[in-house]
XYZ file of C-alpha atoms in Angstrom:
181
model
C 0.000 0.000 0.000
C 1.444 3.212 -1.434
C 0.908 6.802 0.968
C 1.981 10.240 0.313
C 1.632 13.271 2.253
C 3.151 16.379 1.779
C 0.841 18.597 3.419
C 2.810 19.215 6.499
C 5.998 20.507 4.243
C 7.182 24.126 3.886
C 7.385 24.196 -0.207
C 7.496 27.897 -1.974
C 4.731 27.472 -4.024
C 1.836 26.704 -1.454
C -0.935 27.026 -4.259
C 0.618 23.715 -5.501
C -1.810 21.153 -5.342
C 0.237 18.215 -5.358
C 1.729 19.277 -2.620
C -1.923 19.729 -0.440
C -3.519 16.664 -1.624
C -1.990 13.633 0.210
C -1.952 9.971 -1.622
C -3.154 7.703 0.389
C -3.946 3.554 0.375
C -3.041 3.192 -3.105
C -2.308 -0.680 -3.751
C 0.954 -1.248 -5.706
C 1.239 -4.922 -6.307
C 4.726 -6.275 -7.058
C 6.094 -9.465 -8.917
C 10.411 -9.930 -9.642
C 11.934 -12.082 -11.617
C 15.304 -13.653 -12.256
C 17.981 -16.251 -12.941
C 21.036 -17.355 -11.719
C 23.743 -19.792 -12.460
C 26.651 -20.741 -10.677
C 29.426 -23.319 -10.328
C 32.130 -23.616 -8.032
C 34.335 -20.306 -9.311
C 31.708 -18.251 -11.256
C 28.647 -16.970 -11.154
C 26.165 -14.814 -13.513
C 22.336 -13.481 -13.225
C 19.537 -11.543 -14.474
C 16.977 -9.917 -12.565
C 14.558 -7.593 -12.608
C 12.368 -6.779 -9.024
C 9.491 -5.074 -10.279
C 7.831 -6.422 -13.320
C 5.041 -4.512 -12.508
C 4.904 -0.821 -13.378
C 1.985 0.683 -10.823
C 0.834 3.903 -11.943
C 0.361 5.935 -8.574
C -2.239 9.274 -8.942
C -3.313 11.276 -7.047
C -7.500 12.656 -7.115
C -5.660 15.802 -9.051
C -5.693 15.612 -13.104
C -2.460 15.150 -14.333
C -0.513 14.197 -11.605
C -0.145 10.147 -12.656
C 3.584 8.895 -12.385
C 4.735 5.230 -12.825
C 7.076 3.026 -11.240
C 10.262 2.120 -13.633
C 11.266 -1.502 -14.072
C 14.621 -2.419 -13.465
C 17.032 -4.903 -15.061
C 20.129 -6.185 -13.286
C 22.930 -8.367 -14.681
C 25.520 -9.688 -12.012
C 29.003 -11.847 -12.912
C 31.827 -12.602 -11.268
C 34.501 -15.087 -10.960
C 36.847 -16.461 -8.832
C 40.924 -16.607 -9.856
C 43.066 -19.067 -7.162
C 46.569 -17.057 -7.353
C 47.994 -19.776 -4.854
C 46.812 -21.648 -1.867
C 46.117 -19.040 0.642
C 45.072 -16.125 -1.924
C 41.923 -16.045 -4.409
C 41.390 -13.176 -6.387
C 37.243 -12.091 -7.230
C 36.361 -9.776 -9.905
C 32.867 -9.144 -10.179
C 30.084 -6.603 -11.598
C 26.593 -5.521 -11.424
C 25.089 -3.865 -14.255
C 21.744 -1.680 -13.494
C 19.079 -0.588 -16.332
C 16.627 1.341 -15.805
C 14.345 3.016 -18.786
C 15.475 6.757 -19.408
C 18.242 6.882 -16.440
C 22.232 6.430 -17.252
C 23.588 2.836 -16.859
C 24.804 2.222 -13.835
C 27.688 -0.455 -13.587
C 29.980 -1.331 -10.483
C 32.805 -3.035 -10.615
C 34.355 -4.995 -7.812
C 37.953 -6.373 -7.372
C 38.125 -8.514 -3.885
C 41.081 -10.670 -2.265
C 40.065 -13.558 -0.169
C 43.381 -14.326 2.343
C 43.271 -17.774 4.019
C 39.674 -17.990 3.297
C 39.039 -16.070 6.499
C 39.389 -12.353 5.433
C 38.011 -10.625 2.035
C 39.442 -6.640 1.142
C 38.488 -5.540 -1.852
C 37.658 -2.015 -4.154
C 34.597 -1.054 -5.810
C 33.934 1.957 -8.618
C 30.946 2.889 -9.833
C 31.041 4.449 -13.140
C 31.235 7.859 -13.201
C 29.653 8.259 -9.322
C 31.896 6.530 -6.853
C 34.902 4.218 -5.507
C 35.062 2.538 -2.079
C 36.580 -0.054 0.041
C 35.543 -3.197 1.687
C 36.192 -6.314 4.034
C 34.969 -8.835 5.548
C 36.008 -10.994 8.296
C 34.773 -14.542 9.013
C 35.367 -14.982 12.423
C 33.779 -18.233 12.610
C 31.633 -20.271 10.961
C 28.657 -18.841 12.038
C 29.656 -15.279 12.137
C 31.334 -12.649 9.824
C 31.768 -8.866 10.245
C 32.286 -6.640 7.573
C 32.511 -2.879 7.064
C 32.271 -0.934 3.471
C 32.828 2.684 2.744
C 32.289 4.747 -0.489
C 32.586 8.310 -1.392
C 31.252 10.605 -4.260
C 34.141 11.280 -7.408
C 30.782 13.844 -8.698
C 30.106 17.485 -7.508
C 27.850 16.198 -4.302
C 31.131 15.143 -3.188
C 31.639 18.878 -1.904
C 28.438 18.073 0.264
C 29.122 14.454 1.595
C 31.514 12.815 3.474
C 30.997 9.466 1.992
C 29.032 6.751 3.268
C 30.022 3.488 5.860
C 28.399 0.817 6.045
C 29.105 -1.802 8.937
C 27.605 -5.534 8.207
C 27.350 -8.533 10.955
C 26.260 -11.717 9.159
C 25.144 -14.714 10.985
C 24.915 -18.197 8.939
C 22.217 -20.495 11.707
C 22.564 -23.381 9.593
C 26.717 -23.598 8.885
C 27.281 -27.296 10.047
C 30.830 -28.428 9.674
C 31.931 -31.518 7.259
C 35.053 -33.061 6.271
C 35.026 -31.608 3.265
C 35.296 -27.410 3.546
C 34.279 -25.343 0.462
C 34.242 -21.546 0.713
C 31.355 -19.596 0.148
C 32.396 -17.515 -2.574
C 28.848 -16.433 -3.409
């Protein structure tokens, strides 16, 4: 259920009226789709969340907007450069109707299969850095952070991001395979 309200805001133009008539219990159904493949080093998928393009009005004439679908594409691979290092390039690839591609590209090191640091950049928006540390195996800890190479840089200090993952059904076997994926 989709609500708007924008009564309460201070806007410059108070004779706007889609900014004094609120939206309210509009139903916006949703239905995704994708595939994925993997094997033991690679991996590559197609997705896209909302198949469904609701159009969401308001009681006003002309004030109809719709919801874009969007298409993802996600790869990667993994590269064993000896027995205690793997190296993972990977990349997601976002469409969206009438907005610039969006692509980020990943480069990560797994060390001793206990400890991932890796780069990201985002076309023409951002770079970062990330990790992640398994510290058993049931729990990992991670911690990402990204800042702005476009002119909001000037107005942001970047973003973190702190992760704490917990597997509840890791059961240990003779045979140990890491989770790339």
């Amino acid at each position: 259920v989709y609500n708007a309200n924008f009564v309460d805001r201070n806007v410059q133009d108070e004779s706007d009226v889609l900014y004094s008539t609120p939206i309210s219990n509009k139903i916006t159904p949703n239905l995704g789709f994708g595939v994925y493949y993997y094997g033991k080093k690679h991996y590559v998928g197609l997705t896209t969340p909302q198949l469904i393009s609701n159009k969401i009005t308001a009681d006003i004439p002309g004030s109809t907007s719709a919801e874009a679908r969007h298409l993802f594409l996600i790869a990667g691979y993994v590269f064993e450069l000896n027995s205690l290092v793997q190296f993972k390039p990977s990349m997601i690839t976002k469409f969206t109707p009438n907005a610039p591609l969006s692509m980020d590209l990943n480069a990560s090191f797994l060390f001793y299969e206990k400890f991932w640091v890796g780069a990201m950049y985002r076309l023409k928006e951002s770079v970062g850095v990330n990790f992640i540390l398994y510290i058993n195996d049931y729990i990992k800890f991670g911690y990402a952070f990204d800042f702005s190479t476009t002119e909001i840089h000037k107005y942001s200090r970047g973003s973190h991001e702190i992760m704490l993952g917990f597997d509840l059904n890791s059961q240990k076997s003779k045979f140990y395979s890491p989770r790339y994926f």
